[in-house]
Short mmCIF file of C-alpha atoms and ligand atoms in Angstrom, two decimals:
data_model
loop_
_atom_site.label_atom_id
_atom_site.label_comp_id
_atom_site.label_asym_id
_atom_site.label_seq_id
_atom_site.Cartn_x
_atom_site.Cartn_y
_atom_site.Cartn_z
CA MET A 7 45.24 201.64 -85.31
CA ASN A 8 43.94 201.30 -81.95
CA MET A 9 41.45 198.80 -81.56
CA GLN A 10 39.49 200.88 -79.64
CA GLN A 11 38.90 203.58 -82.70
CA THR A 12 36.40 203.53 -85.01
CA ALA A 13 37.63 204.05 -89.18
CA ASP A 14 36.43 207.88 -88.91
CA GLY A 15 38.07 208.20 -85.25
CA ALA A 16 34.64 208.28 -83.46
CA ALA A 17 33.88 206.99 -79.79
CA PRO A 18 33.77 203.32 -79.74
CA SER A 19 30.08 202.67 -78.61
CA PRO A 20 29.31 203.06 -74.94
CA ASP A 21 28.28 199.69 -75.15
CA LEU A 22 31.50 198.33 -75.56
CA PRO A 23 33.81 200.12 -73.33
CA GLY A 24 37.51 198.99 -72.49
CA PRO A 25 40.44 198.37 -74.18
CA SER A 26 41.00 195.26 -76.12
CA ASP A 27 43.71 193.62 -74.32
CA GLY A 28 42.24 190.60 -73.10
CA GLY A 29 39.91 192.38 -70.14
CA PRO A 30 36.66 192.11 -69.35
CA GLY A 31 35.32 194.74 -72.19
CA ARG A 32 37.24 193.62 -74.52
CA VAL A 33 36.09 193.93 -78.45
CA PRO A 34 37.28 191.18 -80.97
CA HIS A 35 39.60 192.25 -83.29
CA HIS A 36 39.06 190.28 -86.28
CA VAL A 37 35.24 188.87 -86.60
CA ALA A 38 34.09 186.72 -89.19
CA CYS A 39 30.43 186.26 -90.48
CA VAL A 40 28.99 182.79 -92.42
CA MET A 41 25.80 184.78 -93.64
CA ASP A 42 23.66 181.60 -93.39
CA GLY A 43 19.76 181.51 -93.39
CA ASN A 44 19.01 183.29 -96.50
CA GLY A 45 17.26 180.20 -98.24
CA ARG A 46 15.48 179.54 -95.36
CA TRP A 47 13.96 182.96 -94.57
CA ALA A 48 12.52 183.38 -97.76
CA GLN A 49 11.35 179.89 -97.91
CA SER A 50 9.42 180.64 -94.78
CA ARG A 51 7.38 183.39 -96.01
CA ALA A 52 6.98 181.39 -99.50
CA LEU A 53 9.08 182.97 -101.34
CA PRO A 54 12.02 182.08 -103.86
CA ARG A 55 15.27 181.60 -102.47
CA THR A 56 16.87 184.51 -104.11
CA SER A 57 14.56 186.77 -101.92
CA GLY A 58 16.53 185.70 -99.11
CA HIS A 59 19.90 186.78 -100.66
CA SER A 60 18.01 190.52 -101.67
CA ALA A 61 17.38 190.83 -97.98
CA ALA A 62 20.65 190.01 -96.59
CA GLU A 63 21.72 193.39 -98.34
CA ALA A 64 19.98 195.11 -95.43
CA THR A 65 21.84 193.19 -92.63
CA VAL A 66 25.43 193.14 -94.64
CA ILE A 67 25.63 196.96 -93.87
CA ASP A 68 23.92 197.22 -90.64
CA VAL A 69 26.88 194.80 -89.71
CA ILE A 70 29.23 196.71 -91.40
CA GLU A 71 28.23 199.58 -89.58
CA ALA A 72 28.24 197.70 -86.42
CA ALA A 73 31.48 196.33 -86.34
CA ARG A 74 32.88 199.27 -87.38
CA ALA A 75 31.38 201.51 -84.18
CA ALA A 76 32.40 198.66 -82.04
CA GLY A 77 35.89 199.37 -82.56
CA VAL A 78 36.33 196.21 -85.09
CA GLY A 79 39.32 196.40 -86.59
CA TRP A 80 38.56 193.34 -88.77
CA LEU A 81 35.35 192.36 -90.18
CA SER A 82 34.92 188.74 -92.81
CA LEU A 83 31.77 188.22 -94.38
CA TYR A 84 31.41 184.72 -96.09
CA ALA A 85 29.55 185.86 -99.21
CA PHE A 86 29.83 182.81 -101.97
CA SER A 87 31.92 179.25 -101.57
CA THR A 88 33.83 177.25 -104.27
CA GLU A 89 31.11 174.75 -103.44
CA ASN A 90 28.04 177.17 -103.89
CA TRP A 91 29.41 177.10 -107.51
CA GLY A 92 27.27 173.52 -107.50
CA ARG A 93 23.51 175.32 -106.91
CA PRO A 94 21.15 175.51 -109.48
CA SER A 95 22.63 178.06 -112.32
CA ASN A 96 19.60 180.32 -112.16
CA GLU A 97 20.52 181.06 -108.28
CA VAL A 98 24.34 181.45 -108.91
CA ASP A 99 23.59 184.02 -111.61
CA PHE A 100 21.16 185.87 -109.52
CA LEU A 101 24.01 186.31 -106.82
CA MET A 102 26.45 187.34 -109.66
CA ARG A 103 24.18 189.93 -110.37
CA LEU A 104 22.89 190.86 -106.77
CA VAL A 105 26.82 191.00 -105.50
CA ARG A 106 27.77 193.34 -108.33
CA ARG A 107 24.75 196.02 -107.89
CA VAL A 108 25.27 195.78 -104.06
CA VAL A 109 29.28 196.65 -104.25
CA ARG A 110 28.59 199.55 -106.74
CA LYS A 111 25.94 200.71 -104.86
CA HIS A 112 28.03 200.78 -101.92
CA ALA A 113 31.08 201.95 -102.55
CA VAL A 114 30.68 205.65 -101.74
CA PHE A 115 29.38 205.05 -98.59
CA LEU A 116 32.20 202.19 -97.12
CA HIS A 117 34.70 204.81 -98.91
CA ALA A 118 33.41 207.71 -96.92
CA ARG A 119 33.49 205.55 -93.66
CA GLY A 120 37.23 204.71 -94.35
CA ILE A 121 36.67 201.32 -94.74
CA ARG A 122 39.78 199.08 -96.30
CA CYS A 123 37.81 196.82 -98.97
CA ARG A 124 39.28 193.35 -100.22
CA PHE A 125 37.88 190.30 -101.83
CA LEU A 126 39.46 187.18 -100.58
CA GLY A 127 38.93 183.85 -104.16
CA VAL A 128 37.89 185.18 -106.91
CA THR A 129 39.63 182.81 -109.20
CA ASP A 130 36.95 181.49 -111.02
CA PRO A 131 37.20 181.90 -114.62
CA ARG A 132 32.91 181.35 -114.44
CA ILE A 133 33.05 184.92 -112.52
CA PRO A 134 31.99 187.45 -114.82
CA PRO A 135 34.70 189.74 -115.58
CA LYS A 136 32.37 193.06 -115.06
CA LEU A 137 32.03 191.81 -111.28
CA ALA A 138 35.86 191.19 -111.10
CA ARG A 139 36.42 194.54 -112.71
CA ASP A 140 33.89 196.27 -110.13
CA PHE A 141 35.82 194.28 -107.34
CA ASP A 142 38.92 195.50 -108.49
CA ASP A 143 37.94 199.08 -108.60
CA LEU A 144 36.68 198.80 -105.39
CA MET A 145 39.54 197.89 -103.63
CA THR A 146 41.65 200.54 -105.58
CA LEU A 147 39.07 203.01 -104.35
CA THR A 148 39.54 201.93 -100.63
CA GLY A 149 42.48 200.46 -100.44
CA ASP A 150 44.83 203.50 -98.45
CA ASN A 151 41.99 203.50 -96.12
CA ARG A 152 42.81 202.92 -92.61
CA GLY A 153 39.69 202.33 -91.04
CA MET A 154 38.38 198.78 -90.30
CA THR A 155 39.10 196.28 -92.84
CA LEU A 156 36.25 194.41 -94.93
CA THR A 157 37.00 191.68 -96.45
CA VAL A 158 34.53 189.73 -98.61
CA ALA A 159 35.02 185.93 -99.01
CA PHE A 160 34.09 185.17 -102.68
CA ASP A 161 34.43 182.22 -104.43
CA HIS A 162 36.54 181.31 -101.48
CA GLY A 163 37.34 177.96 -99.83
CA GLY A 164 39.46 177.46 -97.15
CA ARG A 165 41.31 174.34 -98.44
CA ARG A 166 42.01 175.66 -101.90
CA ASP A 167 43.96 178.65 -100.20
CA ILE A 168 45.59 176.08 -97.96
CA VAL A 169 46.62 174.13 -101.47
CA GLU A 170 47.36 177.21 -103.35
CA ALA A 171 49.72 178.78 -100.54
CA ALA A 172 51.48 175.19 -100.56
CA ARG A 173 52.43 175.50 -104.34
CA SER A 174 53.10 178.76 -104.24
CA LEU A 175 55.80 177.61 -101.09
CA LEU A 176 57.19 174.70 -103.49
CA ARG A 177 57.32 177.11 -106.47
CA SER A 178 59.58 179.46 -103.78
CA ASN A 179 61.75 176.93 -103.06
CA THR A 180 62.07 177.02 -99.72
CA PRO A 181 63.90 174.34 -98.32
CA ALA A 182 61.40 172.17 -96.06
CA GLU A 183 62.76 172.13 -92.80
CA SER A 184 62.51 176.73 -93.35
CA VAL A 185 58.98 175.92 -93.08
CA THR A 186 57.25 177.22 -90.28
CA GLU A 187 53.77 177.85 -89.35
CA GLN A 188 54.62 181.47 -90.12
CA THR A 189 56.64 181.06 -93.58
CA PHE A 190 53.51 179.11 -94.55
CA ALA A 191 51.53 181.55 -93.63
CA ASP A 192 52.70 184.25 -95.74
CA HIS A 193 51.79 182.24 -98.83
CA LEU A 194 48.24 182.48 -98.15
CA PRO A 195 46.32 184.96 -99.95
CA TYR A 196 46.41 188.16 -97.69
CA PRO A 197 49.50 186.88 -95.38
CA ASP A 198 48.51 190.34 -93.18
CA THR A 199 45.29 189.06 -92.14
CA PRO A 200 45.28 188.65 -88.44
CA ASP A 201 43.85 184.83 -86.65
CA VAL A 202 40.19 185.37 -86.46
CA ASP A 203 38.54 186.08 -82.92
CA LEU A 204 35.09 185.39 -83.17
CA VAL A 205 33.02 183.40 -85.79
CA ILE A 206 29.58 184.31 -86.06
CA ARG A 207 27.75 181.73 -88.15
CA THR A 208 23.70 182.44 -88.38
CA SER A 209 20.75 179.93 -88.98
CA GLY A 210 22.01 177.50 -86.17
CA GLU A 211 23.79 175.70 -88.32
CA GLN A 212 27.08 174.66 -86.48
CA ARG A 213 29.75 173.31 -89.28
CA ILE A 214 32.73 175.44 -90.44
CA SER A 215 32.11 174.83 -94.14
CA ASN A 216 35.34 175.54 -95.55
CA PHE A 217 35.62 179.36 -94.67
CA MET A 218 38.95 180.32 -93.91
CA LEU A 219 40.68 177.24 -92.30
CA TRP A 220 43.81 178.42 -91.63
CA GLN A 221 42.80 181.52 -89.65
CA VAL A 222 39.65 180.26 -87.85
CA ALA A 223 42.11 177.63 -86.00
CA TYR A 224 41.82 179.31 -82.43
CA ALA A 225 38.78 181.31 -82.98
CA GLU A 226 35.80 181.53 -80.42
CA TRP A 227 31.98 180.70 -82.46
CA VAL A 228 29.06 181.52 -82.05
CA PHE A 229 25.49 180.76 -83.27
CA PRO A 230 22.76 182.53 -83.70
CA PRO A 231 19.83 180.95 -84.44
CA VAL A 232 18.53 183.83 -86.37
CA LEU A 233 18.46 183.97 -90.35
CA TRP A 234 20.78 186.11 -91.29
CA PRO A 235 18.33 188.19 -93.21
CA ASP A 236 16.52 188.97 -89.76
CA PHE A 237 20.10 189.42 -88.03
CA ARG A 238 21.12 193.24 -87.10
CA ALA A 239 22.86 195.46 -85.30
CA SER A 240 21.53 194.10 -81.83
CA HIS A 241 22.25 190.50 -82.50
CA PHE A 242 25.93 191.34 -83.49
CA LEU A 243 25.91 193.13 -80.24
CA GLU A 244 24.96 190.26 -78.53
CA CYS A 245 27.71 188.05 -80.43
CA LEU A 246 30.17 190.23 -78.68
CA HIS A 247 28.53 190.30 -75.18
CA SER A 248 29.19 186.52 -75.17
CA TYR A 249 32.87 186.25 -76.52
CA ARG A 250 33.48 188.86 -73.84
CA GLN A 251 32.20 186.12 -71.63
CA ARG A 252 34.49 183.70 -72.87
CA ASP A 253 38.05 182.58 -71.48
CA ARG A 254 40.22 181.89 -74.47
CA ARG A 255 43.03 179.39 -72.93
CA PHE A 256 44.76 178.73 -76.46
CA GLY A 257 45.71 175.71 -74.87
CA GLY A 258 47.06 177.22 -71.52
CA VAL A 259 45.82 177.79 -68.08
CA LEU A 260 44.50 180.94 -66.79
CA PRO A 261 46.42 182.36 -63.96
CA ASN A 262 43.50 181.94 -61.48
CA GLU A 263 43.29 178.51 -62.39
CA ILE A 264 47.10 177.52 -61.64
CA GLY A 265 47.20 175.96 -57.83
CA GLU A 266 49.74 173.55 -56.39
CA PRO A 267 49.29 170.04 -57.46
CA ARG A 268 47.61 167.77 -54.93
CA LEU A 269 49.65 164.75 -54.42
C1 IPE E 91 23.61 181.77 -97.40
O1 IPE E 91 22.34 181.32 -97.14
C2 IPE E 91 24.22 182.41 -98.62
C3 IPE E 91 24.92 182.23 -99.51
C4 IPE E 91 25.50 180.87 -99.25
C5 IPE E 91 25.32 182.67 -100.73
P1 IPE E 91 21.67 180.38 -97.99
O2 IPE E 91 21.59 180.55 -99.32
O3 IPE E 91 22.77 178.71 -97.08
O4 IPE E 91 20.76 180.02 -97.35
P2 IPE E 91 20.17 178.52 -96.39
O5 IPE E 91 21.18 177.80 -95.40
O6 IPE E 91 19.56 177.46 -97.91
O7 IPE E 91 18.87 178.55 -95.08
C1 IPE E 92 28.24 178.99 -96.36
O1 IPE E 92 27.12 178.18 -96.31
C2 IPE E 92 28.69 179.35 -97.11
C3 IPE E 92 28.63 181.10 -97.35
C4 IPE E 92 27.37 181.45 -96.33
C5 IPE E 92 28.88 181.77 -98.07
P1 IPE E 92 26.27 177.37 -96.92
O2 IPE E 92 24.96 177.10 -96.86
O3 IPE E 92 26.49 177.28 -98.62
O4 IPE E 92 27.28 175.83 -96.51
P2 IPE E 92 26.72 174.51 -95.88
O5 IPE E 92 25.66 173.65 -97.49
O6 IPE E 92 25.54 174.65 -95.03
O7 IPE E 92 27.58 173.47 -95.29
MG1 MG E 93 23.20 177.56 -95.82
#
């Protein structure tokens, strides 16, 4: 699919014209969000932290719509980390119930928008079987969609994915000298996932927090101070705007920077 084409073939947002070819109007092909700040959002309102998680639902839908309309091809959302199991059990249980409700509630909307949904992680036996089944059902329902791919990282850890890839590689008896970055990446979950171009981490925190470590190797990062439940489509478009201002060098030198060496 042309990166400028939206999932249902609609024209991209007029805010974001131009090709995704590295030119000034480029749209990141793969955007990933660390959805952070729910607890602080609630605490600043003297509400329980769980209210912040509930309020995050509206942002998630807004961002999915904004990304799709902008012509983003891949959107990844960090919803629950392997480290988040260490939170109080009432918060963890709440999140399991909330995510199940959100997935069931929005399944038809996501499918109607031509979005292909995937869940990255989801290996811990503490995940309620009903929730895992709902994830599977949504993946099956939307699996043939050719619009934006939405990856929800749930019970995800970047290091765990890398360790699992190493195990898988060893089991495949690949000779050590044949292992390249590409063959290694082929053993990661969803090996067709393109490198992340832009990571948005809300709430002002500036950490990776074990998120898609392999895929973010050369991503651009933005850290909007707004808390995730207050983050809206307009903030998302501002992040895309910041991305467009960046020079991506990938370790090289831009053509306009190449000059004759001075002796
Ligand atoms: C992110 O918000 C949501 C999850 C990690 C599930 P937080 O719950 O981390 O919110 P803060 O960082 O405590 O404000
Ligand atoms: C990262 O946020 C995980 C998710 C957004 C799902 P955290 O709030 O858990 O990360 P730390 O603890 O600040 O690193
Ligand atoms: Mg946090």
